[in-house]
Every structure is written in structure tokens, then in C-alpha cells.
Short mmCIF file of C-alpha atoms and ligand atoms in Angstrom, two decimals:
data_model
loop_
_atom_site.label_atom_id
_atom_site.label_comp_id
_atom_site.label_asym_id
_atom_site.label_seq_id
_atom_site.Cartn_x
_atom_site.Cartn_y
_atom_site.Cartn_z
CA UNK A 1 144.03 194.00 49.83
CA UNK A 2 147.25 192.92 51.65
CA UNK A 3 147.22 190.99 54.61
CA UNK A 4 147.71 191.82 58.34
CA UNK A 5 151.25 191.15 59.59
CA UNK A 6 152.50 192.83 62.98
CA UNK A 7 155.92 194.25 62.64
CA UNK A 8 157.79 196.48 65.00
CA UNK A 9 156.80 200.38 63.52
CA UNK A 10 156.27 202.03 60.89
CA UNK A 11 160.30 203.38 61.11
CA UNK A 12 161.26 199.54 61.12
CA UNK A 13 159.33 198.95 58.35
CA UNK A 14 161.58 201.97 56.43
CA UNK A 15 164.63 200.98 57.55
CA UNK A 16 164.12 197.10 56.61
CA UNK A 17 162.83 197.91 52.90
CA UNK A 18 163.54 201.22 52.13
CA UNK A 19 166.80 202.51 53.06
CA UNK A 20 169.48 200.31 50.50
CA UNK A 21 172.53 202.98 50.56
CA UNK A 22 172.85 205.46 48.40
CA UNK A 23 175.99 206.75 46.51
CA UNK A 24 178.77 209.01 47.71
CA UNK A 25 177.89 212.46 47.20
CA UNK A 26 174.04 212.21 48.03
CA UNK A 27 172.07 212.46 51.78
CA UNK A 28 169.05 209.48 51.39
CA UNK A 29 166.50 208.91 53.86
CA UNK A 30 166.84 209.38 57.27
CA UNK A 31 167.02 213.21 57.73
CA UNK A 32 164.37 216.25 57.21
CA UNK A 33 165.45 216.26 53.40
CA UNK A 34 167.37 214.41 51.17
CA UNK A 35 170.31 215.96 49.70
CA UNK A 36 171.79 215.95 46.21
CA UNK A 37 173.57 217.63 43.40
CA UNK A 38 172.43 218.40 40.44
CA UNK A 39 175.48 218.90 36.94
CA UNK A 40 176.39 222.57 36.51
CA UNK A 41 174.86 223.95 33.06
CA UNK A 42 172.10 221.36 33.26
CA UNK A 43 168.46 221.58 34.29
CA UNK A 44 166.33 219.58 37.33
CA UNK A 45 163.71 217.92 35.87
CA UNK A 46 160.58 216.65 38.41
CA UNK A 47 157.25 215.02 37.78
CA UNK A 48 154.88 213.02 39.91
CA UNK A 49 152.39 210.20 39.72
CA UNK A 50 149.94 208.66 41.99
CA UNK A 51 148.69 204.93 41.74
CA UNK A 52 145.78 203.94 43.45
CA UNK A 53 144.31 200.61 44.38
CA UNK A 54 141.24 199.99 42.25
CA UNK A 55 141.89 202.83 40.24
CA UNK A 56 145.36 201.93 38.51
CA UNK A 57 145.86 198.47 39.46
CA UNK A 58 143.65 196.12 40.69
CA UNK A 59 143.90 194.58 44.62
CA UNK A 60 145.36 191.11 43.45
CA UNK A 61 148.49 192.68 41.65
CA UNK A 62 151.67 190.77 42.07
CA UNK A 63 153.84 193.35 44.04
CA UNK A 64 156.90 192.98 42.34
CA UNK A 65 155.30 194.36 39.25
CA UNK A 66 153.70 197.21 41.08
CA UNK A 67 157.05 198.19 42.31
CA UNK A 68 158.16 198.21 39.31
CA UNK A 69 155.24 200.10 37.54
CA UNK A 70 154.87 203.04 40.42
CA UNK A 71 158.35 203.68 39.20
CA UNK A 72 158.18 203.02 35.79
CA UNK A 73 155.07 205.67 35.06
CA UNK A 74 157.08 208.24 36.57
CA UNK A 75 160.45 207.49 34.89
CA UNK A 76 158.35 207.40 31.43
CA UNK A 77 157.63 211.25 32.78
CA UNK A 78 161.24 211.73 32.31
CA UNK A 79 162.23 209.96 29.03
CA UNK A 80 159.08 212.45 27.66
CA UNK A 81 161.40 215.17 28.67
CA UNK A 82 164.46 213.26 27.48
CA UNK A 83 165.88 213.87 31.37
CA UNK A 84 168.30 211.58 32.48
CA UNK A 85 167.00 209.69 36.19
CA UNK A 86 168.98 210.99 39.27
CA UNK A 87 166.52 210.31 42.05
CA UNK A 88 163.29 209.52 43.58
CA UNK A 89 160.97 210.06 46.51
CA UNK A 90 158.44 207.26 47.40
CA UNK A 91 155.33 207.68 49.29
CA UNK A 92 153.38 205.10 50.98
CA UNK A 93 149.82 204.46 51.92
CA UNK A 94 149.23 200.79 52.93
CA UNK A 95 145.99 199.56 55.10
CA UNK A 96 147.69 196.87 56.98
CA UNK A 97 151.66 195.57 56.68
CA UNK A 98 152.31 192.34 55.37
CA UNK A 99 156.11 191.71 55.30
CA UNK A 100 156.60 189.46 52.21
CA UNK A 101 154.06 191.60 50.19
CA UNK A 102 156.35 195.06 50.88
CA UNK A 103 159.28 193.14 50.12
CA UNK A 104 158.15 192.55 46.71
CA UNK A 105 157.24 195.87 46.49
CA UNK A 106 160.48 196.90 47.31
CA UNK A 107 162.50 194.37 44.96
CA UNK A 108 160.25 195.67 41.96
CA UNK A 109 160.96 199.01 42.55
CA UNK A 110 164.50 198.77 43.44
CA UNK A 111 165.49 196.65 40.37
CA UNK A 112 163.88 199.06 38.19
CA UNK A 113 165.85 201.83 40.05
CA UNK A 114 169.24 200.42 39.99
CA UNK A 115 168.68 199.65 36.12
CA UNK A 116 168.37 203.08 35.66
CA UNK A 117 170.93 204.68 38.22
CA UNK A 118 167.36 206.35 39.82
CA UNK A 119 168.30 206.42 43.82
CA UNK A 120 165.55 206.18 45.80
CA UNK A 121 166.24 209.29 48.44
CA UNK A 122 163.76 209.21 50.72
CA UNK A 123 159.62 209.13 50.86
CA UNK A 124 156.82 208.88 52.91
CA UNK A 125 154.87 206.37 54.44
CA UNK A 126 151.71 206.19 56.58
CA UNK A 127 148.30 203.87 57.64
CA UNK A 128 145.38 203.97 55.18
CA UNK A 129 142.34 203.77 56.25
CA UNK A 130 140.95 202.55 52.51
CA UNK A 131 143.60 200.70 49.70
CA UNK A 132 147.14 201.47 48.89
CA UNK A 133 148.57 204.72 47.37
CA UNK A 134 151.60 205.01 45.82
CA UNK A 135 153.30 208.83 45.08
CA UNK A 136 156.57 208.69 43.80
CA UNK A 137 158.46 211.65 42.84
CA UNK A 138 161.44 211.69 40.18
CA UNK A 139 164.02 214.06 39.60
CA UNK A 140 165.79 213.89 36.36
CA UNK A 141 168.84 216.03 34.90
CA UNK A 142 167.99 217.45 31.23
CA UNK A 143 169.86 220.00 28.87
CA UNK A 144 167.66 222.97 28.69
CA UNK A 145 168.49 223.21 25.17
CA UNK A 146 167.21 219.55 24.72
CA UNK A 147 164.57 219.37 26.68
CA UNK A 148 161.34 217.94 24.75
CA UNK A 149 158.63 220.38 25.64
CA UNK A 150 154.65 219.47 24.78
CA UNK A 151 155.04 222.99 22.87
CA UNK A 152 157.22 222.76 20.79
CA UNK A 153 155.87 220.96 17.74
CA UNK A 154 155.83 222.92 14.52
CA UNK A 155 153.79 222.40 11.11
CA UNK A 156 155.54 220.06 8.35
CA UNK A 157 157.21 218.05 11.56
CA UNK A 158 156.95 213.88 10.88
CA UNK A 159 154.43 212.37 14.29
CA UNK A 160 156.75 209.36 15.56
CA UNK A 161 155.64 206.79 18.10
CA UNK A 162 157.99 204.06 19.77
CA UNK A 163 157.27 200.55 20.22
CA UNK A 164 153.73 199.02 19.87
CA UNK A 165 150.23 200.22 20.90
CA UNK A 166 146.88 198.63 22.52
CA UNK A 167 148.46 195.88 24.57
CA UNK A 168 148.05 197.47 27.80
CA UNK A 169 144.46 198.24 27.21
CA UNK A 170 143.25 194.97 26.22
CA UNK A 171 144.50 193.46 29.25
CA UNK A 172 143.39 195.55 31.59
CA UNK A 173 139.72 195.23 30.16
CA UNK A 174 140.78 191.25 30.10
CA UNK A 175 140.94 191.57 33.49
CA UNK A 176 138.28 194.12 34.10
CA UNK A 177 135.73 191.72 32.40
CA UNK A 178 134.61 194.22 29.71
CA UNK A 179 136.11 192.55 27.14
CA UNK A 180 135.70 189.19 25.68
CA UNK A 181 136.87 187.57 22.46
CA UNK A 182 133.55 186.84 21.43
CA UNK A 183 133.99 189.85 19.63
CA UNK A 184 136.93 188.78 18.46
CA UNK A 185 138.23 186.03 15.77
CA UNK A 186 134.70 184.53 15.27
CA UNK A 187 136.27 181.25 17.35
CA UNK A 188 133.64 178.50 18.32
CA UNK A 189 132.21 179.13 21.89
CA UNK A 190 134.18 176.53 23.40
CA UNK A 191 137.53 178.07 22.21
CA UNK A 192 136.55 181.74 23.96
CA UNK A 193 137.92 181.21 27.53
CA UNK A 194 141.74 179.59 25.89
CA UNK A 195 141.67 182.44 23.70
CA UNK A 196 140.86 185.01 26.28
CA UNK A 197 143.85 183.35 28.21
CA UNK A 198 146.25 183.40 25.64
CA UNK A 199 145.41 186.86 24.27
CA UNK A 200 145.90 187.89 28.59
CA UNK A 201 149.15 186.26 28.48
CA UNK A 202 150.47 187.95 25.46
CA UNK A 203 149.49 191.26 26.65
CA UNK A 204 149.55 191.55 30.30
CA UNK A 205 153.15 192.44 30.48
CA UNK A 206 152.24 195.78 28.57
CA UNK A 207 150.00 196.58 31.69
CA UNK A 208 151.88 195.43 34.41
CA UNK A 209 155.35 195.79 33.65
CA UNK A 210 155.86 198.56 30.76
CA UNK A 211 159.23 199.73 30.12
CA UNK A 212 159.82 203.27 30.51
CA UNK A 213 161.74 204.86 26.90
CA UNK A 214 164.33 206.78 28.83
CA UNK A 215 167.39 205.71 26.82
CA UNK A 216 165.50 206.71 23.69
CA UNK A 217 164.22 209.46 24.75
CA UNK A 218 167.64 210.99 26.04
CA UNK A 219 169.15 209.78 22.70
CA UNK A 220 166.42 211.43 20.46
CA UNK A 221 166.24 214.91 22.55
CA UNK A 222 168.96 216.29 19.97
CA UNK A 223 166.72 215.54 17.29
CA UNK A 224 162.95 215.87 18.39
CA UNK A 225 160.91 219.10 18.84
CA UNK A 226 158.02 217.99 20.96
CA UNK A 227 157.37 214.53 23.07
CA UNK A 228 155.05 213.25 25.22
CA UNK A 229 154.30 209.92 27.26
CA UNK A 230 151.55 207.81 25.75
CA UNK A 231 149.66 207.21 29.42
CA UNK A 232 146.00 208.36 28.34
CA UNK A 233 145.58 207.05 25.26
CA UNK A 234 147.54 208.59 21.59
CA UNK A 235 145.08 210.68 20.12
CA UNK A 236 144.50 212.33 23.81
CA UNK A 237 148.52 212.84 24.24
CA UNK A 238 148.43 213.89 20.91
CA UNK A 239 146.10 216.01 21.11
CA UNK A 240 147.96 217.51 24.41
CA UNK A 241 151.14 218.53 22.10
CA UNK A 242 149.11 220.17 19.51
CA UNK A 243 147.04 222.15 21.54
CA UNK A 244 149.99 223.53 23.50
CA UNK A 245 152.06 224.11 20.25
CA UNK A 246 149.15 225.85 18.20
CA UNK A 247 149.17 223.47 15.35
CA UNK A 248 147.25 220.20 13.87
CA UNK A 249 148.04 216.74 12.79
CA UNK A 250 146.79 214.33 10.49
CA UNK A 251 147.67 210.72 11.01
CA UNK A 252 147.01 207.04 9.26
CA UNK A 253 145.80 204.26 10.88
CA UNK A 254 147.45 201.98 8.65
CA UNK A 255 150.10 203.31 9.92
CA UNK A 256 149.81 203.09 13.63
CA UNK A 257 152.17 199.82 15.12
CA UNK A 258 149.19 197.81 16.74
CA UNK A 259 150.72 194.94 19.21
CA UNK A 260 150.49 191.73 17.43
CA UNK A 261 148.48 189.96 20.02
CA UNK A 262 145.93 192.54 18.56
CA UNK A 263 144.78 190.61 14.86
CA UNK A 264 142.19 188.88 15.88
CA UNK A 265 139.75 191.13 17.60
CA UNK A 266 137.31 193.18 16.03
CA UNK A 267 137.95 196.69 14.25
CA UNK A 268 136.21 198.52 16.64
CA UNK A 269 138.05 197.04 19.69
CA UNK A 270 141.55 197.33 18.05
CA UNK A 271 140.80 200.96 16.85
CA UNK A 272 140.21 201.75 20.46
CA UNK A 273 143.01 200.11 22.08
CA UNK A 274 145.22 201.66 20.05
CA UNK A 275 144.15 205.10 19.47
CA UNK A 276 142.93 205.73 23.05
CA UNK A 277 143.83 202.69 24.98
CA UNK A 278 145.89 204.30 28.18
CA UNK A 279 148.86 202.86 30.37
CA UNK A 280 151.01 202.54 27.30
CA UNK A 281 154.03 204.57 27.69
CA UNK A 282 155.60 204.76 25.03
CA UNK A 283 156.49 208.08 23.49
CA UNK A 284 155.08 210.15 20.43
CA UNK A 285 157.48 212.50 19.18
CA UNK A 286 157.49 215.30 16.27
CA UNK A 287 160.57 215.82 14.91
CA UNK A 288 161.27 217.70 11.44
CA UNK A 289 161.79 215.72 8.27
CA UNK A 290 165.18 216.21 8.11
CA UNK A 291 165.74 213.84 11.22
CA UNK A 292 164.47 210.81 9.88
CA UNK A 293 167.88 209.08 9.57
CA UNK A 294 168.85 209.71 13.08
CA UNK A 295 165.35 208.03 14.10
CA UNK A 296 166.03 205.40 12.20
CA UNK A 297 169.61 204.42 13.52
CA UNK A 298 168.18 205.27 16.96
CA UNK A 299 165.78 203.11 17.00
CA UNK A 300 168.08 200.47 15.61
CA UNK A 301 170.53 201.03 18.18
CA UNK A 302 167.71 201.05 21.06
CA UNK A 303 165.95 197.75 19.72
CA UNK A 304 162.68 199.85 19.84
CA UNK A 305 160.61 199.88 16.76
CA UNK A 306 160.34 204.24 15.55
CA UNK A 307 157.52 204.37 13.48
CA UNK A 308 156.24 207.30 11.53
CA UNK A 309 152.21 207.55 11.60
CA UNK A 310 151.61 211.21 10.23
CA UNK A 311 152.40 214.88 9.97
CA UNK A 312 151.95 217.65 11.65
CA UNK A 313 149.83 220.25 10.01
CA UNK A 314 149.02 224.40 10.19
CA UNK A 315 145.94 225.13 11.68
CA UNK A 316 144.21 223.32 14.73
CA UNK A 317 142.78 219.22 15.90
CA UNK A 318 143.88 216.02 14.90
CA UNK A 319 142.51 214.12 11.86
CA UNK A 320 142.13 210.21 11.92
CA UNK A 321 142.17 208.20 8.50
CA UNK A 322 141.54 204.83 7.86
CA UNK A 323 143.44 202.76 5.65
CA UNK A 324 140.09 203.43 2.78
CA UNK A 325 141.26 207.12 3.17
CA UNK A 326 138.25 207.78 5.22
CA UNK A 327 138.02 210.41 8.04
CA UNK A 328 137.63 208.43 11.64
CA UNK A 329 134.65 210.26 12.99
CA UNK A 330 134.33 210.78 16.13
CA UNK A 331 137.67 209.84 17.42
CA UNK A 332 137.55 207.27 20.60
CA UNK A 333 138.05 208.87 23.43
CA UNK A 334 141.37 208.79 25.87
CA UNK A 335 141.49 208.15 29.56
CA UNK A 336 140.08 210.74 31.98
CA UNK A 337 139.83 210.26 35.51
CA UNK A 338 136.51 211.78 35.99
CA UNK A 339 135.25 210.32 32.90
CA UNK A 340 136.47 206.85 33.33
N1 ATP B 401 147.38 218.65 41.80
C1 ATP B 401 148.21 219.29 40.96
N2 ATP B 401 148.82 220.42 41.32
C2 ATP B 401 149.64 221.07 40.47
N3 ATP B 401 149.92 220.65 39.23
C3 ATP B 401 149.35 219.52 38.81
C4 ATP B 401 148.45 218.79 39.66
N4 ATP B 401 148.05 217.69 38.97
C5 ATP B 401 148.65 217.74 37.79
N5 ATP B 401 149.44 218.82 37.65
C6 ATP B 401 150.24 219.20 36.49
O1 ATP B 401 149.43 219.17 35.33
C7 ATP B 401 150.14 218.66 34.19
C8 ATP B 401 149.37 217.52 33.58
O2 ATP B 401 149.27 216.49 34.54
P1 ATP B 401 149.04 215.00 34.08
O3 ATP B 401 149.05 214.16 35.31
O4 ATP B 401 147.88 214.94 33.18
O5 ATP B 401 150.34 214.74 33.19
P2 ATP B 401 151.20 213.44 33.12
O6 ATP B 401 151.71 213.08 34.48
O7 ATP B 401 152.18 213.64 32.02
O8 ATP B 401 150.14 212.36 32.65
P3 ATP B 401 149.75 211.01 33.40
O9 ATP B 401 149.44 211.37 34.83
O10 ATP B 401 148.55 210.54 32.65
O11 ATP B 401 150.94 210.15 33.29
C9 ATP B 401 151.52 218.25 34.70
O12 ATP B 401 152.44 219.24 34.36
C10 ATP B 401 151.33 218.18 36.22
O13 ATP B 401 152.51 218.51 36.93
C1 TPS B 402 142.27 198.81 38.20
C2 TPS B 402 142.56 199.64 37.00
N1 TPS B 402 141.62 200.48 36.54
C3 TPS B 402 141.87 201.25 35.45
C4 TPS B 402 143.07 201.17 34.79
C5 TPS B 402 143.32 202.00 33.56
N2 TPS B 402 143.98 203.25 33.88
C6 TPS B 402 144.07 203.71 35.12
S1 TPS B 402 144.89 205.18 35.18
C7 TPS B 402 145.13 205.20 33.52
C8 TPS B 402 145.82 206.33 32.81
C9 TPS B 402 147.07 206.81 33.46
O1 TPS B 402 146.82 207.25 34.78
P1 TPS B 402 147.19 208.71 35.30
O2 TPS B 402 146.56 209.70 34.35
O3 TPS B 402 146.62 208.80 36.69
O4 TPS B 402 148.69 208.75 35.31
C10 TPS B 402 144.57 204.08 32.95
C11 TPS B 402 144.57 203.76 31.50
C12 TPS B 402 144.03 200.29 35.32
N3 TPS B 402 145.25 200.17 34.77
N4 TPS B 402 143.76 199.52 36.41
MG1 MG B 403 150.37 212.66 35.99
#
């Protein structure tokens, strides 16, 4: 919860952190709409994501990083398309104003913006009478012929996944107090708490700061069929793209690129982080054989790790094996709001 700080109005507090300039060419904030263009020949891209206090981040967050993240989810919505960011809108629900916390904010969102040319065109912002909520809204240009749609995998494609999986989930249950290392390395007691500590340091910048794939993503458009944003766990994402495109998949564990911070807990706690640990966003992709050398110097070229972890196969559900060739039965589950 952020303290109470009296400033002017709420049309102060827009002006003073939300209204940097925008290009030539584009109206921002300040009128009934914003205003832009989009390239002839090319398609508008939109997605949205809420983040709620106590549901997506926890009350004590450091700002900057939330900034950062309430933009970064929704970018990772774009790279899944392989759309390249044009814009955003931002809306705002904050209980109380405290100046240095919004400036934060602001700075977190804004660098992560400017990184990726995403202007920041306008928004909403009002009172809330419980936490903060944060909507943003991005709008992305793609190449209809390009564009990586959830339906569009086919059987004999290779499953790809960028960077490294289960971070993000171990420290947000770090943090949530339902896990501890106990279960972990078999440490004495005495050693728990540092190792907790270190294990939250090594992974916490998964959570809090993820890096949306949108340079990969608009690089391997040409050469994927179907993609999708890892942000409720793989095998539920996963499971997203094969439903919509009709077919199966089976995929190896021993395979999967687990986040090194990762070797010392138990099986069961690794397995779950990273087949159905959320907030990862990284993409899984299914591209056919054929493309494997353009993934490769991609991937190369990006500095992300492209790993292959299975095929896509006729018929219908995803198959799990462990590295004994044994059938994972049943499969953890992802995240689900009205599960979770
Ligand atoms: N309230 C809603 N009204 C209309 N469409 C919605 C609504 N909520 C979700 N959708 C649509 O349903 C689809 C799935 O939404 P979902 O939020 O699960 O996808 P996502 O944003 O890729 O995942 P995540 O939110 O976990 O990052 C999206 O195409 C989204 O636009
Ligand atoms: C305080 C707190 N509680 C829970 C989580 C975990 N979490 C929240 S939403 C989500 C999936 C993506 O969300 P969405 O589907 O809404 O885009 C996950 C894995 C967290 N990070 N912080
Ligand atoms: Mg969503």
C-alpha cells in the first residue's frame, strides 16, 4: 500500500508523470483520443493486461520494477504475435498518491518504453477504493502474412522455447512463503534461511523484471508457424496452441532449459516450476524442421538461448516424458485465476 501524499489533482498528477512528448506524427494524451498512424500493407496488433495488487504483485513491490513489468507483460503479448511496439495506453487505479512512489512507476515504465520505441499515448487514471490496478493497452504493427497465430501449429513441427524456465515461479513462492529449501539440497537447518536468500536473489529478477522477447519474436515470425507467451505456465500455453491448431505434442523433460538457480531443489518442485510455473514470458514456438538453422543463428544473434524440447504430433493433448522415458502423469497444473 502506497502512502498518502497531497498533490494538486488528479490532472496534475498526469501532466507531471505521464505526459513525456511524443513523436512528430502522433496526438498523445491530452485530447478525447490519441491519434496515430499505423504502415500501409501492415496490420494493428492490440492486447491488454491487468495487474492487480495482491494478485500479480505483492504491496511492497519496488515501483520501478512494476513500471516496468505492467509494460513488459503486455509487450511479451506482442513479441507472441511477432508485432513490432508502436504505442500504449496506461490505466491507473491508485488508493492514495504518493509522489516519489508514481515517479518510480513512471521511470520503470518509461525506460522500458523508450527501449522499445512503445509511446505511451494516453491512459486513464482514477481513486481506488481497495489496491492498485494497472491496465495497459499496446498496439503493435505486424505483417499479416507473419503474424504468429496460436492456430497455426501443424503435425511434424519442432516445439521451441526461448530463454530459461521456473525462475519466476520460485520466487514468487519465495516470497509467498510456500516454498522453502528444506525441500531442497538436503542443507543443514542452519544453512536454510542463506540459501532461501541466495536462491531469492538469483531468481527474483525473473519475477519482477522479465524481459519481453520482442526482437526475437519479430525476427523469428518469417520462420515460425505458431507462438505463444509463456505467462501461465508451458504445458498450459502449450496446451493453448494445440488445442486451437487441432493437433498434439510430445515433449522431454530432459530437454526443457530449467534456470540454473533451479539444481538444488527437489524433483517435484523443479518439475513444477518449470512445466507450469507462470509469469515467465518467454515464448514457445513451433516451427517446421526445416527452420532449425534460422533458429539457431537467431538465437545467436539475439543472445537468447532457442531450445528445442519436442514435436508436434497428429492427433490431440500433450505428452510429458521424463528423462527414464516415462510418461509424466498427471501433468502439474498452470496458472488459473479462479483456481489459484
Ligand atoms: N474480458 C474480456 N473480454 C473480451 N475478451 C477477453 C476478455 N478477457 C480476455 N479476453 C481475450 O481472451 C484471450 C485469452 O486471454 P488471456 O488473458 O488468457 O490471454 P493472454 O493475455 O495471452 O494471457 P495472460 O493474460 O496470461 O498474459 C485473449 O485473446 C483476450 O483478448
Ligand atoms: C502477489 C502475486 N500473486 C500471484 C502471482 C503469480 N501470478 C499472478 S498472475 C499470474 C499469471 C499471469 O497473469 P494473467 O493471466 O492475469 O496475465 C501468475 C503466475 C504473482 N506474481 N504475485
Ligand atoms: Mg491476458
Amino acid at each position: 500500500m502506497i502512502a498518502n501524499t497531497i498533490v494538486a489533482s488528479e490532472f496534475d498528477l498526469i501532466s507531471r508523470f505521464f505526459k513525456r512528448p511524443v513523436p512528430a506524427g502522433m496526438l498523445g494524451g491530452g485530447d478525447d483520443c490519441a491519434l496515430f498512424r499505423v504502415t500501409p500493407g501492415l496490420e494493428l496488433a492490440t492486447s491488454k493486461d491487468l495487474l492487480l495488487e495482491g494478485r500479480h504483485f505483492f504491496s511492497n513491490v519496488d515501483p520501478y520494477t512494476l513500471g516496468h513489468k505492467s509494460l513488459a507483460v503486455n509487450l511479451s503479448d506482442l513479441a507472441a504475435m511477432g508485432a513490432k511496439p508502436v504505442a500504449c495506453l496506461l490505466g491507473l487505479a491508485l488508493p492514495s498518491f504518493d509522489e516519489d512512489w508514481i515517479a518510480r512507476f513512471a521511470d520503470g515504465f518509461y525506460a522500458l518504453a523508450d527501449l522499445h520505441g512503445c509511446v505511451l499515448i494516453g491512459g486513464d487514471t482514477t481513486r481506488s477504493q481497495t489496491g492498485v490496478a494497472i491496465s495497459v493497452t499496446v498496439f503493435g504493427e505486424v505483417d499479416p502474412a507473419h503474424a504468429m497465430r496460436r492456430n497455426a501449429a501443424k503435425a511434424g513441427d519442432d516445439i521451441w522455447v526461448s530463454g530459461v524456465l521456473g525462475a519466476a515461479d520460485v520466487a514468487y513462492r519465495l516470497l509467498a512463503g510456500s516454498l522453502t529449501t528444506e525441500s531442497g539440497s538436503g542443507q543443514p537447518s542452519r544453512g536454510l534461511f542463506a540459501l532461501s536468500e541466495t536462491l531469492l536473489e538469483q531468481t527474483r529478477a525473473a519475477l519482477e523484471t522479465p524481459v519481453p522477447r520482442v526482437f526475437l519474436g519479430r525476427r523469428l515470425s518469417a520462420h515460425a508457424h505458431a507462438a505463444i507467451d509463456i505467462s501461465d505456465g508451458l504445458v498450459q500455453d502449450l496446451g493453448h496452441i494445440l488445442h486451437a491448431s487441432g493437433v498434439g505434442a510430445r515433449i522431454d523433460e530432459g530437454l526443457l532449459p530449467v534456470h540454473p538457480a533451479l539444481q538444488n531443489l527437489s524433483l517435484e518442485d523443479r518439475r513444477r516450476a518449470v512445466l507450469a510455473g507462470g509469469d515467465v514470458y518467454e515464448l514457445c514456438l513451433t516451427a517446421s524442421v526445416d527452420q532449425r538453422d534460422h533458429f539457431e543463428r537467431i538465437g545467436l544473434e539475439a543472445g537468447v538461448p532457442l531450445t528445442r524440447i519436442g514435436q508436434v504430433v497428429a492427433g490431440a493433448g500433450l505428452e510429458v516424458y521424463d528423462q527414464a522415458g516415462q510418461l509424466i502423469e498427471p501433468l502439474p497444473k498452470g496458472f488459473d485465476h479462479f483456481r489459484d
